XYZ file of C-alpha atoms in Angstrom:
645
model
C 0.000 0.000 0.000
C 1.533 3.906 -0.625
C 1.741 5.570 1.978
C -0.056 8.676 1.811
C 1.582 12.237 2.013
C 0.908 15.452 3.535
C 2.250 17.209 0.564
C 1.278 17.561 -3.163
C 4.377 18.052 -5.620
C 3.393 19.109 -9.405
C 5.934 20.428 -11.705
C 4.238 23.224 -13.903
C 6.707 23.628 -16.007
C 10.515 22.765 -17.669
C 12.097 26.586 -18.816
C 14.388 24.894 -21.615
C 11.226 23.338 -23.261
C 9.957 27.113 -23.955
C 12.929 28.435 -25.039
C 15.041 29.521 -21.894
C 18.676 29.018 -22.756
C 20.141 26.617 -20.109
C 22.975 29.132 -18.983
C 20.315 31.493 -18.087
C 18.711 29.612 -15.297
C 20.498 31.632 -12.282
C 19.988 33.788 -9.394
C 21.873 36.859 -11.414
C 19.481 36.174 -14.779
C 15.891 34.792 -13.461
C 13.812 36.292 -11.001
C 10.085 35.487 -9.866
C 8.911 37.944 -7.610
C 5.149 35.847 -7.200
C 3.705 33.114 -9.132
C 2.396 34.646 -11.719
C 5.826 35.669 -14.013
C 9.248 34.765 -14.584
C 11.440 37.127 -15.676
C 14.857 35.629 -17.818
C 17.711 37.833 -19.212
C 19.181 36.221 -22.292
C 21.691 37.369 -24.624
C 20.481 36.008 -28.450
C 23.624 36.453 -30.875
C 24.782 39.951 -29.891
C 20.905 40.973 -28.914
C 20.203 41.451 -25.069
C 16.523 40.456 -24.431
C 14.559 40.071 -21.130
C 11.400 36.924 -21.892
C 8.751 37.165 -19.583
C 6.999 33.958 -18.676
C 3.146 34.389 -17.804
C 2.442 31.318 -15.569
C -0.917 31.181 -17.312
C 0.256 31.018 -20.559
C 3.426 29.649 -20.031
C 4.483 27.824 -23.794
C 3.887 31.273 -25.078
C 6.933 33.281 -23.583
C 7.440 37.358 -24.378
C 10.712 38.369 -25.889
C 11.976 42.044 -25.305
C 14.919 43.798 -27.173
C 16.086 45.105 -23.830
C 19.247 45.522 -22.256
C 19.362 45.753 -18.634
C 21.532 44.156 -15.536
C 18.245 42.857 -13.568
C 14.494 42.481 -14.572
C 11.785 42.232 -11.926
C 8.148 41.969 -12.973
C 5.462 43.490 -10.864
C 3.968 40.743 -8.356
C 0.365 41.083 -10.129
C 0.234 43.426 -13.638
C 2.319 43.593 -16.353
C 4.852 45.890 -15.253
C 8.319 45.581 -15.680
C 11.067 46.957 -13.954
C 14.224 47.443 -15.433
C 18.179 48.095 -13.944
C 21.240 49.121 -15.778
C 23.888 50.710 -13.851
C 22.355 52.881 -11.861
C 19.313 54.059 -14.493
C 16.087 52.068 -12.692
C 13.183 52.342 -14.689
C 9.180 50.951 -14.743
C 7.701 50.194 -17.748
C 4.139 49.351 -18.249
C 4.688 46.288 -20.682
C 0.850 46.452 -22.175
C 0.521 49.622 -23.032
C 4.022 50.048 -23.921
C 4.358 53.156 -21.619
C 7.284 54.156 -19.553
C 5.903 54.673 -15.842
C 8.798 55.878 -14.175
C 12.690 56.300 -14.046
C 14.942 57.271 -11.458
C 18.986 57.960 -11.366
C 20.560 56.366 -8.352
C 23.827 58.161 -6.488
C 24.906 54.031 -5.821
C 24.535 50.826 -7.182
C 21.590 48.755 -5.843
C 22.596 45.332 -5.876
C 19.335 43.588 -4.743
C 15.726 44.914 -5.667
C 12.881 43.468 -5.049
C 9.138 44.219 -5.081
C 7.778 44.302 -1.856
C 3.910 45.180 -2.880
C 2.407 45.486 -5.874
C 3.468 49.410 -6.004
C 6.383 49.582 -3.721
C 10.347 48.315 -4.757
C 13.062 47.740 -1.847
C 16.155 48.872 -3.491
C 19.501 47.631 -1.921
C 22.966 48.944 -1.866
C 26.243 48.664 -0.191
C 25.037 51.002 3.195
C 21.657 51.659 2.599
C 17.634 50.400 1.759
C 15.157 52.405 0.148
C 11.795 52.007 -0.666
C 10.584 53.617 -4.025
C 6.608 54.096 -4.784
C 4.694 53.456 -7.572
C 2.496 56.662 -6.638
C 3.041 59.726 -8.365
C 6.470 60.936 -9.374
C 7.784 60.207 -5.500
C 11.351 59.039 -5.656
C 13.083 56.253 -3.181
C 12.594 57.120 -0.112
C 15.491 56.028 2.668
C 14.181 53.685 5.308
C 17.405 52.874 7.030
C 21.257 52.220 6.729
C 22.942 48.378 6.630
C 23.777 46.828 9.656
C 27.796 46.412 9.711
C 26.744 42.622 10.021
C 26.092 42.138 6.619
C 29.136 43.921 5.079
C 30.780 41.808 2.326
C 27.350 39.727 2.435
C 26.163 38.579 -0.917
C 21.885 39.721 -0.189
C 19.902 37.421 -1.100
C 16.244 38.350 0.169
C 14.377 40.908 1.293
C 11.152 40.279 3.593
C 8.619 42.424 5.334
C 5.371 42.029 7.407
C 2.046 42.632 5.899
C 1.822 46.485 6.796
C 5.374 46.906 6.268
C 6.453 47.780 9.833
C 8.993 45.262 10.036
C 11.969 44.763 7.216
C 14.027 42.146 7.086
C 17.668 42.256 4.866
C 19.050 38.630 4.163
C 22.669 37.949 3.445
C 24.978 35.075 3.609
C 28.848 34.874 3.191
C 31.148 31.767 3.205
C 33.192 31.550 6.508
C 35.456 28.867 7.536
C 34.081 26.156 4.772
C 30.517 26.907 5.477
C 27.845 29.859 4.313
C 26.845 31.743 7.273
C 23.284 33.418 7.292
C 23.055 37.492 8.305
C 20.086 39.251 8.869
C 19.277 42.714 9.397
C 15.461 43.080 11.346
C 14.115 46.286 11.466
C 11.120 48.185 13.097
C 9.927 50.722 11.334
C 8.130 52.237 14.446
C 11.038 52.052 16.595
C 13.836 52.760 14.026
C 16.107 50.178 15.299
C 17.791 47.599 13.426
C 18.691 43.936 15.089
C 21.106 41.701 13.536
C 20.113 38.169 13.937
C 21.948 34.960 12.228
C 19.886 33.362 10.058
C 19.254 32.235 6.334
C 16.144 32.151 5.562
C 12.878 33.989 6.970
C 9.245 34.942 6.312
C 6.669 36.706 8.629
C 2.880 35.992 8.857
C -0.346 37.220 10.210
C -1.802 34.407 12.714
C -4.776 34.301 14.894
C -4.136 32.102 18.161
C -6.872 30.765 19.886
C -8.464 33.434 21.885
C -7.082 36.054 20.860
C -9.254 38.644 18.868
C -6.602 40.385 16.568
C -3.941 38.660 14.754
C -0.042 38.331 16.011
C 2.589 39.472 13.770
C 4.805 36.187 13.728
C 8.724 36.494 12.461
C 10.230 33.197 11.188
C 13.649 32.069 10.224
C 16.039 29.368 10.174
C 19.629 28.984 10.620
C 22.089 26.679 10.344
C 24.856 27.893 12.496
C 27.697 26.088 13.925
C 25.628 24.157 16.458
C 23.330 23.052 13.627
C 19.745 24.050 12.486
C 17.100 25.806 14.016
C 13.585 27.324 13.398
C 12.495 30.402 15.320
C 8.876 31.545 15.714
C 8.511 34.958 17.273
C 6.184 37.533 17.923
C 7.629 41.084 16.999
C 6.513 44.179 18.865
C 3.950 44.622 21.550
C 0.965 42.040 21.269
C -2.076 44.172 20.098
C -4.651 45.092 23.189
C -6.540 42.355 24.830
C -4.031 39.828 22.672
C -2.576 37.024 24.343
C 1.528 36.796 23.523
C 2.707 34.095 21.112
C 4.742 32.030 23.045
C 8.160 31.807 20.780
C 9.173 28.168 19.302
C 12.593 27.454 18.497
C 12.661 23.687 16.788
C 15.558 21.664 15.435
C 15.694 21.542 11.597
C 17.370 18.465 10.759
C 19.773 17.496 8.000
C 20.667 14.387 6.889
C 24.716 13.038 6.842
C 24.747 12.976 3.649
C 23.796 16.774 3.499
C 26.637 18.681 5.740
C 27.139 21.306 4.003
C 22.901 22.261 3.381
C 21.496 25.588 4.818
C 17.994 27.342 4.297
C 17.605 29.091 1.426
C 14.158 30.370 1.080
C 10.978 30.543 3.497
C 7.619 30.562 2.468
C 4.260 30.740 4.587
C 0.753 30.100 4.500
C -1.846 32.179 5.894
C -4.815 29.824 5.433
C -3.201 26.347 6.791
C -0.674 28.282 9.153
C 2.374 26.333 7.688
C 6.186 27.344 6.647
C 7.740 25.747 3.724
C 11.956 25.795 4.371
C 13.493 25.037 1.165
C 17.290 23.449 1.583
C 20.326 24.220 -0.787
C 19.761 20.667 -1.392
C 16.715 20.916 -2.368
C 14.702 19.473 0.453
C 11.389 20.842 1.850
C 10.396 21.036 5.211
C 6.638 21.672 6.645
C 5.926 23.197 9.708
C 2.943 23.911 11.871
C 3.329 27.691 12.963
C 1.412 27.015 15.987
C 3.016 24.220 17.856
C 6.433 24.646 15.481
C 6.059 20.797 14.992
C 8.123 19.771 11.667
C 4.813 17.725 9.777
C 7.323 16.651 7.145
C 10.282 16.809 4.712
C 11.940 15.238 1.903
C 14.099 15.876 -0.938
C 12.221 17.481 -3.814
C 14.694 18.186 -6.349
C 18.170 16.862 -6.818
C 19.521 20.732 -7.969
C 19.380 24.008 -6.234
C 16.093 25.967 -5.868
C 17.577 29.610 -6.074
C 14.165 31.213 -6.312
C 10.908 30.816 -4.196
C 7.824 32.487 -4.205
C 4.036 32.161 -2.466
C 1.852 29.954 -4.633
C -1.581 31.078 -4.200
C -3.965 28.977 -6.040
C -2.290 25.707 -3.662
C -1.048 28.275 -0.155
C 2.186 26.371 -0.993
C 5.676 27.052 -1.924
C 6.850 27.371 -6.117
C 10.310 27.453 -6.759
C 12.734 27.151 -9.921
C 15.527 24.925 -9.686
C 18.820 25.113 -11.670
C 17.366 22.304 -14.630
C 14.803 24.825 -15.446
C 12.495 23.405 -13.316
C 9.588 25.091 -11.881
C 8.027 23.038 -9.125
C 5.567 23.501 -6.555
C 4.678 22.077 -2.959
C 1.475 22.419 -0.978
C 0.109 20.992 2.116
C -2.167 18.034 0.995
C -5.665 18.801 3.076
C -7.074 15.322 2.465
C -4.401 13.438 3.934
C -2.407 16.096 5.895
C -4.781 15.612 9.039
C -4.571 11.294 8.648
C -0.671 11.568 7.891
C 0.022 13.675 11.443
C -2.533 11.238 13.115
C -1.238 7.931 11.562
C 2.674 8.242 10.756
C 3.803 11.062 13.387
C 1.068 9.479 15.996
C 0.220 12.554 17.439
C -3.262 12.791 17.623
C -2.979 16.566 19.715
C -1.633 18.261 16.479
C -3.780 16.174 14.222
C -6.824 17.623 16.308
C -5.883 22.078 15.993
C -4.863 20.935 12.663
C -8.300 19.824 11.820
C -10.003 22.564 13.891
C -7.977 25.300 12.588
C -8.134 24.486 8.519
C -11.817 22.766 8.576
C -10.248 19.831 7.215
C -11.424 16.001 7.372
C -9.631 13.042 8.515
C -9.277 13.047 12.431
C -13.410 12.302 12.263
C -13.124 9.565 15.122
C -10.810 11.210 17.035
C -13.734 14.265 17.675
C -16.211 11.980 18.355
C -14.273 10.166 20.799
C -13.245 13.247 22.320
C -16.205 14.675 22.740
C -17.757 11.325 24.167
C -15.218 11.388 26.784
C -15.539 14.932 27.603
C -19.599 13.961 27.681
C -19.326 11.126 29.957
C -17.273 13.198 32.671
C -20.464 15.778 32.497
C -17.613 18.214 30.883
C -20.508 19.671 29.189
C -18.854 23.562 28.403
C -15.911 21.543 26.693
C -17.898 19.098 25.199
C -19.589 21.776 23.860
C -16.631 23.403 22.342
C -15.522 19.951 20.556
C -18.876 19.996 19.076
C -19.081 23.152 17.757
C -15.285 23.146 16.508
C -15.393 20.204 15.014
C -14.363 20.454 11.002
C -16.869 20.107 8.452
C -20.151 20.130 11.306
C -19.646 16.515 11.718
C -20.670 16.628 15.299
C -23.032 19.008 14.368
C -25.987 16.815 14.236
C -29.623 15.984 15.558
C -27.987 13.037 17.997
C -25.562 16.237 19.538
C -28.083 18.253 20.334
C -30.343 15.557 21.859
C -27.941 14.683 23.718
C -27.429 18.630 25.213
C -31.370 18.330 25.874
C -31.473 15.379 27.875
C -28.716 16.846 30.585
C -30.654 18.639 33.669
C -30.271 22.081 33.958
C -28.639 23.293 37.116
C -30.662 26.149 38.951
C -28.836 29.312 38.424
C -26.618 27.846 35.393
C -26.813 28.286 32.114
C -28.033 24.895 30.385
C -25.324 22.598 28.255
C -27.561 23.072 25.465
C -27.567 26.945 24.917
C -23.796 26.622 26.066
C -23.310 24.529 23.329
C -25.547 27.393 20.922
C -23.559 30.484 22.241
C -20.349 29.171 20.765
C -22.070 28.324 17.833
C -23.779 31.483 17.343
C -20.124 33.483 18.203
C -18.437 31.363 15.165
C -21.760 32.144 12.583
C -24.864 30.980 11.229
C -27.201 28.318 12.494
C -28.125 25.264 10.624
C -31.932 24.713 10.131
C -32.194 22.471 12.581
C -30.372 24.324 15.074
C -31.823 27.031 14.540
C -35.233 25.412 15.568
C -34.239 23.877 18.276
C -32.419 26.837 19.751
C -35.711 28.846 18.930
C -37.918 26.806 21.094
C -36.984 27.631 24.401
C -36.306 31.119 23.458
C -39.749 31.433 22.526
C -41.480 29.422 25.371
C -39.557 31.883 27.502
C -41.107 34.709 25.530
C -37.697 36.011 25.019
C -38.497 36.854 21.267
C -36.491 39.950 21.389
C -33.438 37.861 21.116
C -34.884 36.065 18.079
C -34.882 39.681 16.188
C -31.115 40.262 17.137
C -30.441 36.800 15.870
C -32.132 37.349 12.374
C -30.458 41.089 11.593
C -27.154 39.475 12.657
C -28.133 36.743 9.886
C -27.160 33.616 12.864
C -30.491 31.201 11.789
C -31.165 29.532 8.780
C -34.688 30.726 8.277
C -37.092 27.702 7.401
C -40.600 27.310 6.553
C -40.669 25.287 9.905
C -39.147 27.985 11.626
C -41.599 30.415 10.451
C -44.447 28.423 11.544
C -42.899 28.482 14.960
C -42.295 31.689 15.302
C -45.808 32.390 13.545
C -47.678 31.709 17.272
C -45.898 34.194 18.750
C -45.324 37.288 16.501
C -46.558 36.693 12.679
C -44.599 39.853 11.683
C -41.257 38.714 12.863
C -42.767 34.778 11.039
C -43.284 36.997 7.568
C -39.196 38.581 8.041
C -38.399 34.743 8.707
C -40.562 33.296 5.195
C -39.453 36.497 3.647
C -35.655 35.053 4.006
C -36.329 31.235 3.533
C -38.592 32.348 0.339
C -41.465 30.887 1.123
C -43.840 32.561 -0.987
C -47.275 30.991 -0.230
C -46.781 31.676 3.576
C -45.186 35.146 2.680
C -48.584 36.040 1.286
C -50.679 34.529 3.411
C -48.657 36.823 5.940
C -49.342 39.826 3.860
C -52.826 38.873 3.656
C -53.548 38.243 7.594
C -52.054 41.523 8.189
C -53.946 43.035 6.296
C -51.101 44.192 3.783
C -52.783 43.203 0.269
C -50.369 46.237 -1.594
C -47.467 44.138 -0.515
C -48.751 40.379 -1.775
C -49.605 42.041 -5.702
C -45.761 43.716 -5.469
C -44.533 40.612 -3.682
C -45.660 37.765 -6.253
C -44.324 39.840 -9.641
C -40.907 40.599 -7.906
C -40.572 36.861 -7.131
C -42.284 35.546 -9.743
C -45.088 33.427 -7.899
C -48.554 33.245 -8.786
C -51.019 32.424 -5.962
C -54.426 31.413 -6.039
C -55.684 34.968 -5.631
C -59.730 33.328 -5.699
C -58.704 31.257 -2.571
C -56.929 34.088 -1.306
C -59.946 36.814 -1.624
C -62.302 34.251 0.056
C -60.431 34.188 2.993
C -60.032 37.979 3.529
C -63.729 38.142 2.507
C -64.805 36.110 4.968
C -62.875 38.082 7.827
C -63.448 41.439 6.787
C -65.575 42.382 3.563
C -63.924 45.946 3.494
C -60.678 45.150 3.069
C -61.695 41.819 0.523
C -63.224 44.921 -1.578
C -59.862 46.628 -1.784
C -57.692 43.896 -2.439
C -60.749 43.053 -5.509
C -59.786 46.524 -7.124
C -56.238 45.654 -6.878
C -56.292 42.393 -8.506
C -57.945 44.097 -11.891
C -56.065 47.543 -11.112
C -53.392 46.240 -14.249
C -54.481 45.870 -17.739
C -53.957 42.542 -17.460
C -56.500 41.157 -14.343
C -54.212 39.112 -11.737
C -57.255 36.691 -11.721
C -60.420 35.828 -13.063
C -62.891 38.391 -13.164
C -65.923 36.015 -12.923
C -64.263 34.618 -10.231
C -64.112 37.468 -8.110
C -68.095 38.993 -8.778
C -68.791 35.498 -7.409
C -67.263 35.785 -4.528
C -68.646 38.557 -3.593
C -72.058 37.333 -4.302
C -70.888 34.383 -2.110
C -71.361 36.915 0.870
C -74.164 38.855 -0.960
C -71.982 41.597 -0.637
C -73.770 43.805 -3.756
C -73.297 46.671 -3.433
C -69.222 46.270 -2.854
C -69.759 44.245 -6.192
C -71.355 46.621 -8.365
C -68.949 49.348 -7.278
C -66.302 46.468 -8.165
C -67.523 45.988 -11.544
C -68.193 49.566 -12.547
C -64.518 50.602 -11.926
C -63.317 46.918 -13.998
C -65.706 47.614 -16.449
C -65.180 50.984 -17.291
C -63.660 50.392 -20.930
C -66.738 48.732 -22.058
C -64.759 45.535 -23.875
C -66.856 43.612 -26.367
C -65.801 40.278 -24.315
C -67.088 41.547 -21.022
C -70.695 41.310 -22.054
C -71.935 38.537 -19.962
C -70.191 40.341 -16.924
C -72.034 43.102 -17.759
C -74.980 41.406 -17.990
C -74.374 40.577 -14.578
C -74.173 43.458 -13.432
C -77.150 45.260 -14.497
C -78.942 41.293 -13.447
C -77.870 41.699 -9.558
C -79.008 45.619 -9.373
C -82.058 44.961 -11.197
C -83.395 42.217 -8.523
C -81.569 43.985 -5.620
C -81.761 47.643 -6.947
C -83.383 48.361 -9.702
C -83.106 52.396 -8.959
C -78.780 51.726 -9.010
C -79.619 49.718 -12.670
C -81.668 52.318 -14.340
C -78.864 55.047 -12.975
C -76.080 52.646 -15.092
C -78.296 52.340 -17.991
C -79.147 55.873 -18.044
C -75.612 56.937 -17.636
C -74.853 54.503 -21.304
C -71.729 53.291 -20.091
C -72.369 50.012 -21.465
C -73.280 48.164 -24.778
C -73.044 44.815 -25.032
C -75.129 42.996 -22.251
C -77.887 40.932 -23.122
C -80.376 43.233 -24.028
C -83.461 41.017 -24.240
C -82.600 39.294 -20.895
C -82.020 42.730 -19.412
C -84.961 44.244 -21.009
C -87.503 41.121 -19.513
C -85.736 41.711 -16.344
C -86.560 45.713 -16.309
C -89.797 45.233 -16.582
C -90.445 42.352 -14.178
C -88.556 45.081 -11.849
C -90.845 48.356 -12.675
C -88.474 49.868 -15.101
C -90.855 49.604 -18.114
C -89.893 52.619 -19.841
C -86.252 50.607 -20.113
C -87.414 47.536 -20.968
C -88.802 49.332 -24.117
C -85.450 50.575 -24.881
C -84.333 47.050 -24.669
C -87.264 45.237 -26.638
C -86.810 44.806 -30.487
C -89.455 42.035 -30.654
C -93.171 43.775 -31.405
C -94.781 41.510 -29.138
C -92.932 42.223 -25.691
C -93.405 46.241 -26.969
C -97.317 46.135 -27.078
C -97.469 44.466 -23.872
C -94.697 46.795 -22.426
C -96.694 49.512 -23.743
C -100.026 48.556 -21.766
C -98.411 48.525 -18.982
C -96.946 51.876 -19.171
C -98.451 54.832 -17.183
C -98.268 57.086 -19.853
């Protein structure tokens, strides 16, 4: 069987297969300031040209006519910038503009871009820092320790706001290469040399702590062999806990007595350093506990240049073959590897908790079974809820919370186990429910309302309806948010909002059964069922059927609410609303005739039934209508008799 790794290795790409002459593959001719470009300076015939290498299109390399002693492309755009003697310029390559240019007094002999619109420029006594912004010019940030004099500088680090700077050197000494370093706070303006090779710093959270700690990392291999330091620099922000330092053994093989550090990389999202050997071994480290996870040999030549790769929070480097490798933590099998091969199930745990990643399932669930059985309910709790992935997060947990007895003046495991939940973020939907039903047979729906604007419940149908007994305004914000449309309305309808369910259903595209929907509000209160009528036909397009509606009204013999109904939906006198005009004049004529002969006398309609409404007029009275309405010669004479001329 393999054995699994905690690392993925992928080679992206071989430089000599696109072109890149083999004697070109150097610290002094290729740089890679981030993943996304190489830079090469080649000499073609008696041409000097600088090929650019975008990672994402890497077989399709750009060739320059320049001359220059160093190239460094920008960490994230297409900007170049260019050395010779001491002329530094910044071109942008795209739209073939030149930026910016600058004559030094010295010769920088490291550069390096620090952001992606600040340089670190390097000479013999001094470090500036030159802006993109503007026309600003390098600024001085401070002079060379005397530590690094004669040092060949290799790196150049800072923290994330750029309020610590770190120079990197090395020099051979008695038949081995000794590591200087230069640390510098900006705040304090004080420089500290430190022996080392190889260093990085990184924003990490510790457990408890509500800001991040500014961590320093390096390695050295000094005389006594190798170490790996983990420090906190400056004062731990307010409230902070301090970062309790690490300093670790890095180990090198017999075979490998003359290996140092040459490049440190770290990751913010799995709290790892990569350490990259001469030799060309990597070694992974957990930031937190300093705990070496792993290392091997990855390449069999020199990787002289390292940078952050993003897409994998791992480490890609260039070796002297031309090749361009990379190394990331493995998440599947990272958490089973620590557990299984190093057998240390504490790491394999904050490992899991800390990066949400799978594999240590059993060991949670043992954990918190233990913790259980002592009645260690708080911690229990906290296994629970920090479990990766919500695999304790489950019906069976929370049972289990609800079955312990609440002591009297003590908050119960249960909504223990909730308030660490709701402090990391949302709910689940059955959570949520079950954390809602106390709160509400409390009556403590206040807290409910500071749970929903802080967005900590999944909203449910099932949570509406639960909230609905209590407070059916805060159960329409909760459908509202699961989109539950047929409850939303039938919200909007028992609170008497009917503007609200017509704008509701076209914004969300749902079409209720308006009929079922008017009967209801009918039933309850006839005034309002009126309105909500007149808004269903308010459109030129009626929301429902207009039939529908007159008989719904009739349903509750409600008509005088009708005729006013139809008079208004009416009122354009359509050819295919004769039968509902019919109607109309049909109810008022057996209910009203005085309100019928008004409409017919006003001639706002014309294609009832005339001989149905005529026999109709005069059964009610109105016989000087009904022999408007007769054409036959028959009903006329007897209409006529009947007349009181």
């Amino acid at each position: 069987m393999t054995q699994i790794l905690p690392i993925k290795f992928q080679e992206h790409l071989q430089l000599t297969n696109v072109g890149i002459n083999a004697a070109n593959i150097g610290f002094n001719s290729l740089t890679m300031e981030s993943d996304k470009y190489i830079c090469v300076r080649e000499k073609v015939g008696e041409t000097a040209q600088v090929v650019i290498i975008d990672m994402s299109d890497p077989t399709n390399p750009i060739r320059r006519p320049i001359s220059a002693d160093s190239a460094i492309m920008n960490p994230a755009s297409k900007v170049i910038a260019l050395k010779a003697q001491k002329t530094l310029q910044i071109f942008n390559i795209e739209m073939k503009s030149k930026m910016k240019a600058h004559t030094m007094t010295d010769d920088v002999i490291f550069w390096k871009w620090i952001s992606e619109n600040m340089i670190a420029l390097v000479t013999e006594t001094t470090v500036y820092h030159w802006s993109m912004e503007g026309d600003s010019q390098p600024t001085k940030i401070f002079d060379r320790h005397s530590s690094l004099s004669g040092c060949q500088i290799i790196n150049y680090r800072t923290d994330a706001a750029q309020n610590w700077l770190l120079l990197i050197g090395i020099s051979a000494q008695q038949n081995r290469v000794v590591g200087a370093m230069q640390l510098y706070s900006v705040e304090r303006k004080v420089s500290q040399p430190i022996e080392g090779h190889a260093a990085a710093f990184i924003q990490f959270k510790m457990e408890g702590n509500q800001q991040e700690s500014t961590l320093f990392c390096f390695a050295v291999r000094g005389a006594a062999g190798g170490k790996l330091h983990i420090i906190e620099v400056g004062t731990p922000p307010t409230g902070n806990s301090p970062f309790q330092k690490k300093a670790v053994d890095v180990f090198f093989p017999p075979e490998a007595q003359n290996d140092f550090p040459v490049a440190m990389q770290v990751s913010k999202k799995n709290c790892v350093v990569y350490l990259i050997t001469k030799y060309g071994y990597v070694h992974l480290y957990d930031i937190e506990s300093g705990t070496c996870i792993y290392m091997n040999r990855i390449s069999a030549d020199t990787i002289f240049v390292t940078a952050q790769h993003e897409p994998t929070n791992g480490i890609i480097g260039v070796n002297r073959k031309g090749q361009v490798l990379s190394v990331s933590m493995d998440e599947e099998n990272v958490v089973p590897y620590i557990q299984g091969t190093l057998n240390n199930n504490d790491l394999a745990l904050r490992m899991a908790v800390r990066n949400n990643l799978g594999g240590a399932d059993q060991l949670f669930v043992t954990k918190f079974n233990e913790l259980f059985g002592r009645a260690a309910y708080s911690e229990a709790a906290k296994v629970a809820a920090n479990a990766p992935k919500g695999i304790l997060r489950t019906p069976q947990t929370i049972a289990k919370f609800q079955q312990v007895p609440t002591q009297p003046g003590q908050t119960s495991p249960l909504l223990q186990y909730f308030g660490i939940l709701l402090d990391q973020g949302q709910l689940n939907k059955f959570e949520s429910l079950e954390l809602c039903r106390p709160v509400l047979a409390q009556g403590r729906k206040q807290l409910l309302e500071k749970w929903l604007k802080e967005d900590k419940l999944e909203c449910s149908e099932e949570l509406g309806d639960l909230v609905k007994a209590a407070d059916p305004t805060l159960a329409l914000s909760v459908y509202l948010r699961a989109n539950v449309p047929n409850k939303v309305i039938q919200c909007f309808a028992e609170t008497g909002q009917f503007q609200k369910i017509v704008l509701y259903a076209k914004k969300v595209g749902y079409t209720p059964d308006y009929i079922y929907l008017l009967r209801s509000v009918m039933r309850v209160n006839p005034e309002s069922g009126a309105q909500f009528a007149g808004m269903l036909v308010a459109d030129d397009e009626p929301l429902a059927d207009i039939t529908q509606i007159v008989d719904v009204f009739m349903e509750q013999n409600m008509v005088q609410q009708c005729t006013a109904f139809l008079l208004d939906a009416l009122k354009n006198n359509r050819p295919s609303e004769g039968p509902l005009q019919t109607r109309l004049l049909e109810m008022n004529l057996m209910a009203a005739p005085q309100v019928a002969d008004a409409i017919m006398g006003n001639q706002m309609f014309s294609h009832y039934d005339r001989p149905h409404i005529a026999t109709l007029c005069e059964k009610a009275g109105l016989l000087q209508r009904a022999l408007e309405h007769y054409t036959d010669l028959y009903d006329i004479k007897r209409a006529v008799v009947h007349t009181h001329l």
